[in-house]
PDB file of C-alpha atoms in Angstrom:
ATOM      1  CA  MET C1126       0.073  -0.001   0.027  1.00  0.00           C
ATOM      2  CA  ARG C1127       2.871   2.362   0.816  1.00  0.00           C
ATOM      3  CA  LYS C1128       4.469   2.021  -2.757  1.00  0.00           C
ATOM      4  CA  ILE C1129       1.081   3.037  -4.448  1.00  0.00           C
ATOM      5  CA  ALA C1130       0.836   6.099  -2.297  1.00  0.00           C
ATOM      6  CA  CYS C1131       4.565   7.041  -3.160  1.00  0.00           C
ATOM      7  CA  PHE C1132       3.820   6.712  -6.866  1.00  0.00           C
ATOM      8  CA  ALA C1133       0.281   8.390  -6.671  1.00  0.00           C
ATOM      9  CA  ALA C1134       1.404  11.488  -4.839  1.00  0.00           C
ATOM     10  CA  PRO C1135       3.683  13.054  -7.584  1.00  0.00           C
ATOM     11  CA  ALA C1136       1.035  12.380 -10.182  1.00  0.00           C
ATOM     12  CA  LEU C1137      -1.606  13.986  -8.135  1.00  0.00           C
ATOM     13  CA  PHE C1138       0.822  17.002  -7.375  1.00  0.00           C
ATOM     14  CA  ALA C1139       1.503  17.359 -10.970  1.00  0.00           C
ATOM     15  CA  ALA C1140      -2.168  17.298 -11.961  1.00  0.00           C
ATOM     16  CA  ALA C1141      -2.920  19.974  -9.146  1.00  0.00           C
ATOM     17  CA  LEU C1142      -0.204  22.221 -10.645  1.00  0.00           C
ATOM     18  CA  ALA C1143      -1.495  21.717 -14.362  1.00  0.00           C
ATOM     19  CA  ALA C1144      -5.183  22.263 -13.603  1.00  0.00           C
ATOM     20  CA  PRO C1145      -5.183  25.988 -13.518  1.00  0.00           C
ATOM     21  CA  LEU C1146      -3.145  26.120 -16.781  1.00  0.00           C
ATOM     22  CA  LEU C1147      -5.480  23.722 -18.491  1.00  0.00           C
ATOM     23  CA  ALA C1148      -8.653  25.460 -17.217  1.00  0.00           C
ATOM     24  CA  ALA C1149      -7.552  28.852 -18.560  1.00  0.00           C
ATOM     25  CA  GLY C1150      -7.913  27.442 -22.040  1.00  0.00           C
ATOM     26  CA  PRO C1151      -6.326  29.043 -25.104  1.00  0.00           C
ATOM     27  CA  ARG C1152      -4.770  32.412 -24.560  1.00  0.00           C
ATOM     28  CA  THR C1153      -6.494  35.281 -26.417  1.00  0.00           C
ATOM     29  CA  PRO C1154      -4.312  37.994 -27.936  1.00  0.00           C
ATOM     30  CA  ALA C1155      -4.063  41.304 -26.070  1.00  0.00           C
ATOM     31  CA  PRO C1156      -6.327  43.968 -27.546  1.00  0.00           C
ATOM     32  CA  SER C1157      -4.633  46.530 -29.751  1.00  0.00           C
ATOM     33  CA  PRO C1158      -4.231  50.119 -28.599  1.00  0.00           C
ATOM     34  CA  ALA C1159      -6.920  51.129 -31.054  1.00  0.00           C
ATOM     35  CA  ASP C1160      -9.391  48.567 -29.630  1.00  0.00           C
ATOM     36  CA  VAL C1161      -8.576  49.833 -26.081  1.00  0.00           C
ATOM     37  CA  VAL C1162      -9.359  53.373 -27.132  1.00  0.00           C
ATOM     38  CA  ARG C1163     -12.520  52.340 -28.804  1.00  0.00           C
ATOM     39  CA  THR C1164     -13.522  50.526 -25.659  1.00  0.00           C
ATOM     40  CA  ARG C1165     -12.732  53.621 -23.498  1.00  0.00           C
ATOM     41  CA  ILE C1166     -14.608  55.941 -25.795  1.00  0.00           C
ATOM     42  CA  ALA C1167     -17.700  53.726 -25.691  1.00  0.00           C
ATOM     43  CA  GLY C1168     -17.571  53.333 -21.996  1.00  0.00           C
ATOM     44  CA  LEU C1169     -17.209  57.188 -21.608  1.00  0.00           C
ATOM     45  CA  ARG C1170     -19.955  57.762 -23.868  1.00  0.00           C
ATOM     46  CA  GLU C1171     -22.229  55.479 -21.860  1.00  0.00           C
ATOM     47  CA  LEU C1172     -21.049  57.353 -18.714  1.00  0.00           C
ATOM     48  CA  GLY C1173     -22.069  60.569 -20.400  1.00  0.00           C
ATOM     49  CA  ALA C1174     -25.295  59.331 -21.262  1.00  0.00           C
ATOM     50  CA  ALA C1175     -26.045  58.105 -17.629  1.00  0.00           C
ATOM     51  CA  PHE C1176     -25.075  61.659 -16.473  1.00  0.00           C
ATOM     52  CA  LYS C1177     -27.501  63.218 -18.937  1.00  0.00           C
ATOM     53  CA  ASN C1178     -30.211  60.763 -17.842  1.00  0.00           C
ATOM     54  CA  VAL C1179     -29.856  61.900 -14.273  1.00  0.00           C
ATOM     55  CA  SER C1180     -29.871  65.554 -15.179  1.00  0.00           C
ATOM     56  CA  ASP C1181     -32.885  65.040 -17.163  1.00  0.00           C
ATOM     57  CA  GLY C1182     -34.537  62.901 -14.443  1.00  0.00           C
ATOM     58  CA  MET C1183     -34.070  65.616 -11.939  1.00  0.00           C
ATOM     59  CA  ARG C1184     -36.003  68.184 -14.002  1.00  0.00           C
ATOM     60  CA  GLY C1185     -39.761  68.691 -12.794  1.00  0.00           C
ATOM     61  CA  ASP C1186     -41.049  65.678 -10.971  1.00  0.00           C
ATOM     62  CA  PRO C1187     -37.882  63.637 -10.350  1.00  0.00           C
ATOM     63  CA  GLN C1188     -37.820  60.256 -12.077  1.00  0.00           C
ATOM     64  CA  ILE C1189     -36.358  58.216  -9.252  1.00  0.00           C
ATOM     65  CA  ILE C1190     -36.140  54.959 -10.988  1.00  0.00           C
ATOM     66  CA  LEU C1191     -34.431  56.410 -14.085  1.00  0.00           C
ATOM     67  CA  ILE C1192     -31.844  58.124 -11.606  1.00  0.00           C
ATOM     68  CA  GLN C1193     -31.303  55.015  -9.796  1.00  0.00           C
ATOM     69  CA  GLN C1194     -30.611  53.022 -12.821  1.00  0.00           C
ATOM     70  CA  SER C1195     -28.337  55.721 -14.050  1.00  0.00           C
ATOM     71  CA  ALA C1196     -26.519  55.718 -10.742  1.00  0.00           C
ATOM     72  CA  ARG C1197     -25.874  52.202 -10.985  1.00  0.00           C
ATOM     73  CA  GLN C1198     -24.349  52.715 -14.535  1.00  0.00           C
ATOM     74  CA  ILE C1199     -22.210  55.429 -13.210  1.00  0.00           C
ATOM     75  CA  LYS C1200     -20.880  53.277 -10.389  1.00  0.00           C
ATOM     76  CA  ASN C1201     -20.263  50.369 -12.767  1.00  0.00           C
ATOM     77  CA  ALA C1202     -18.395  52.675 -15.119  1.00  0.00           C
ATOM     78  CA  SER C1203     -16.418  54.085 -12.241  1.00  0.00           C
ATOM     79  CA  ASN C1204     -15.013  50.566 -11.525  1.00  0.00           C
ATOM     80  CA  ALA C1205     -14.586  49.799 -15.240  1.00  0.00           C
ATOM     81  CA  MET C1206     -12.649  52.881 -15.660  1.00  0.00           C
ATOM     82  CA  ASN C1207      -9.622  51.132 -14.060  1.00  0.00           C
ATOM     83  CA  GLY C1208      -9.221  48.876 -17.318  1.00  0.00           C
ATOM     84  CA  TRP C1209      -9.736  51.739 -19.740  1.00  0.00           C
ATOM     85  CA  PHE C1210      -6.302  53.397 -19.509  1.00  0.00           C
ATOM     86  CA  PRO C1211      -3.548  50.594 -19.748  1.00  0.00           C
ATOM     87  CA  ALA C1212      -0.103  51.575 -20.786  1.00  0.00           C
ATOM     88  CA  GLY C1213       0.361  51.835 -24.540  1.00  0.00           C
ATOM     89  CA  SER C1214      -3.316  53.215 -25.119  1.00  0.00           C
ATOM     90  CA  GLY C1215      -2.389  56.863 -24.998  1.00  0.00           C
ATOM     91  CA  PRO C1216      -1.927  59.328 -27.744  1.00  0.00           C
ATOM     92  CA  GLN C1217      -0.096  57.917 -30.677  1.00  0.00           C
ATOM     93  CA  ARG C1218       0.310  58.152 -34.429  1.00  0.00           C
ATOM     94  CA  GLY C1219      -2.980  56.940 -36.097  1.00  0.00           C
ATOM     95  CA  ILE C1220      -4.985  56.686 -32.970  1.00  0.00           C
ATOM     96  CA  LYS C1221      -7.313  59.516 -32.020  1.00  0.00           C
ATOM     97  CA  THR C1222      -7.911  60.036 -28.405  1.00  0.00           C
ATOM     98  CA  ALA C1223      -8.532  62.949 -26.032  1.00  0.00           C
ATOM     99  CA  ALA C1224      -6.447  61.337 -23.255  1.00  0.00           C
ATOM    100  CA  LYS C1225      -3.465  63.425 -22.451  1.00  0.00           C
ATOM    101  CA  PRO C1226      -0.018  61.783 -21.908  1.00  0.00           C
ATOM    102  CA  GLU C1227      -0.188  63.004 -18.334  1.00  0.00           C
ATOM    103  CA  ILE C1228      -2.576  60.053 -17.611  1.00  0.00           C
ATOM    104  CA  TRP C1229       0.527  57.727 -17.773  1.00  0.00           C
ATOM    105  CA  THR C1230       3.342  60.233 -16.799  1.00  0.00           C
ATOM    106  CA  ARG C1231       1.401  61.275 -13.701  1.00  0.00           C
ATOM    107  CA  ALA C1232      -0.245  57.892 -13.076  1.00  0.00           C
ATOM    108  CA  ALA C1233      -0.472  58.427  -9.176  1.00  0.00           C
ATOM    109  CA  ASP C1234      -2.395  61.566  -9.671  1.00  0.00           C
ATOM    110  CA  PHE C1235      -4.774  60.070 -12.340  1.00  0.00           C
ATOM    111  CA  ASN C1236      -5.291  57.070 -10.122  1.00  0.00           C
ATOM    112  CA  THR C1237      -6.305  59.439  -7.097  1.00  0.00           C
ATOM    113  CA  ALA C1238      -8.601  61.326  -9.429  1.00  0.00           C
ATOM    114  CA  LYS C1239     -10.310  58.038 -10.553  1.00  0.00           C
ATOM    115  CA  ALA C1240     -10.547  56.900  -6.951  1.00  0.00           C
ATOM    116  CA  ASN C1241     -12.154  60.093  -5.939  1.00  0.00           C
ATOM    117  CA  PHE C1242     -14.749  59.685  -8.747  1.00  0.00           C
ATOM    118  CA  ALA C1243     -15.393  56.063  -7.588  1.00  0.00           C
ATOM    119  CA  ARG C1244     -15.983  57.096  -4.133  1.00  0.00           C
ATOM    120  CA  GLN C1245     -18.426  59.786  -5.148  1.00  0.00           C
ATOM    121  CA  ALA C1246     -20.106  57.375  -7.497  1.00  0.00           C
ATOM    122  CA  ASP C1247     -20.723  55.035  -4.568  1.00  0.00           C
ATOM    123  CA  ALA C1248     -22.050  57.974  -2.506  1.00  0.00           C
ATOM    124  CA  PHE C1249     -24.282  58.973  -5.452  1.00  0.00           C
ATOM    125  CA  GLN C1250     -25.685  55.446  -5.837  1.00  0.00           C
ATOM    126  CA  ALA C1251     -26.466  55.414  -2.112  1.00  0.00           C
ATOM    127  CA  ALA C1252     -28.261  58.682  -2.242  1.00  0.00           C
ATOM    128  CA  ALA C1253     -30.133  57.639  -5.323  1.00  0.00           C
ATOM    129  CA  ALA C1254     -31.227  54.462  -3.634  1.00  0.00           C
ATOM    130  CA  SER C1255     -32.571  56.488  -0.713  1.00  0.00           C
ATOM    131  CA  GLY C1256     -34.989  58.340  -3.079  1.00  0.00           C
ATOM    132  CA  ASN C1257     -34.437  61.467  -1.096  1.00  0.00           C
ATOM    133  CA  VAL C1258     -34.329  64.100  -3.840  1.00  0.00           C
ATOM    134  CA  ALA C1259     -32.386  66.699  -1.718  1.00  0.00           C
ATOM    135  CA  ASN C1260     -29.637  64.115  -0.976  1.00  0.00           C
ATOM    136  CA  ILE C1261     -29.550  63.033  -4.628  1.00  0.00           C
ATOM    137  CA  ARG C1262     -29.147  66.553  -5.852  1.00  0.00           C
ATOM    138  CA  SER C1263     -26.332  67.116  -3.398  1.00  0.00           C
ATOM    139  CA  ALA C1264     -24.496  63.922  -4.184  1.00  0.00           C
ATOM    140  CA  PHE C1265     -24.968  64.591  -7.929  1.00  0.00           C
ATOM    141  CA  ARG C1266     -23.269  68.010  -7.523  1.00  0.00           C
ATOM    142  CA  GLN C1267     -20.300  66.422  -5.632  1.00  0.00           C
ATOM    143  CA  LEU C1268     -20.074  63.583  -8.181  1.00  0.00           C
ATOM    144  CA  GLY C1269     -19.933  66.148 -11.051  1.00  0.00           C
ATOM    145  CA  GLY C1270     -17.244  68.125  -9.288  1.00  0.00           C
ATOM    146  CA  THR C1271     -15.060  64.993  -9.291  1.00  0.00           C
ATOM    147  CA  CYS C1272     -15.237  64.909 -13.186  1.00  0.00           C
ATOM    148  CA  LYS C1273     -13.319  68.165 -13.308  1.00  0.00           C
ATOM    149  CA  GLY C1274     -10.383  66.421 -11.370  1.00  0.00           C
ATOM    150  CA  CYS C1275      -9.778  64.271 -14.455  1.00  0.00           C
ATOM    151  CA  HIS C1276     -11.066  66.400 -17.302  1.00  0.00           C
ATOM    152  CA  ASP C1277      -8.864  69.408 -16.621  1.00  0.00           C
ATOM    153  CA  PRO C1278      -5.522  67.807 -16.199  1.00  0.00           C
ATOM    154  CA  PHE C1279      -5.934  64.522 -18.167  1.00  0.00           C
ATOM    155  CA  ARG C1280      -8.271  65.379 -21.053  1.00  0.00           C
ATOM    156  CA  VAL C1281      -7.504  67.346 -24.195  1.00  0.00           C
ATOM    157  CA  PRO C1282     -10.102  70.198 -24.242  1.00  0.00           C
ATOM    158  CA  GLU C1283     -12.889  69.828 -26.884  1.00  0.00           C
ATOM    159  CA  GLN C1284     -12.472  72.125 -29.961  1.00  0.00           C
ATOM    160  CA  ASN C1285     -15.605  74.170 -30.638  1.00  0.00           C
TER     161      ASN C1285
END
């Protein structure tokens, strides 16, 4: 019985090491910088649409359900944003982006600005969930203020 255990243990050990590699399946190629920028732009457009929905939903009789759905979208985008700016997806020849190089050269500052936005997105979602219109308005103003923390230093201004 002892001999069987001695021979089985290395095989089980090897199988345990190989399992994660086999489970991962074939590797997919990393997205191109252009693909990353397209994903980022799409995400930021959805974020902008969610902000517009909140702004529109606050006019007149507040549309709490719309605001709550939009708050969830904003929170989800604030988390997804961490994957939208990988190294190599900045301004480069042939790829149009409003991202300034400072996103990568001042990464700590950019990460702080993203974290501030994410905290305020969480607070805004909590306010929206409460249904208290005064709290929603206040949290939305504070959330909007964090946008400036990224747009001013890290985004190329729009040309009129």
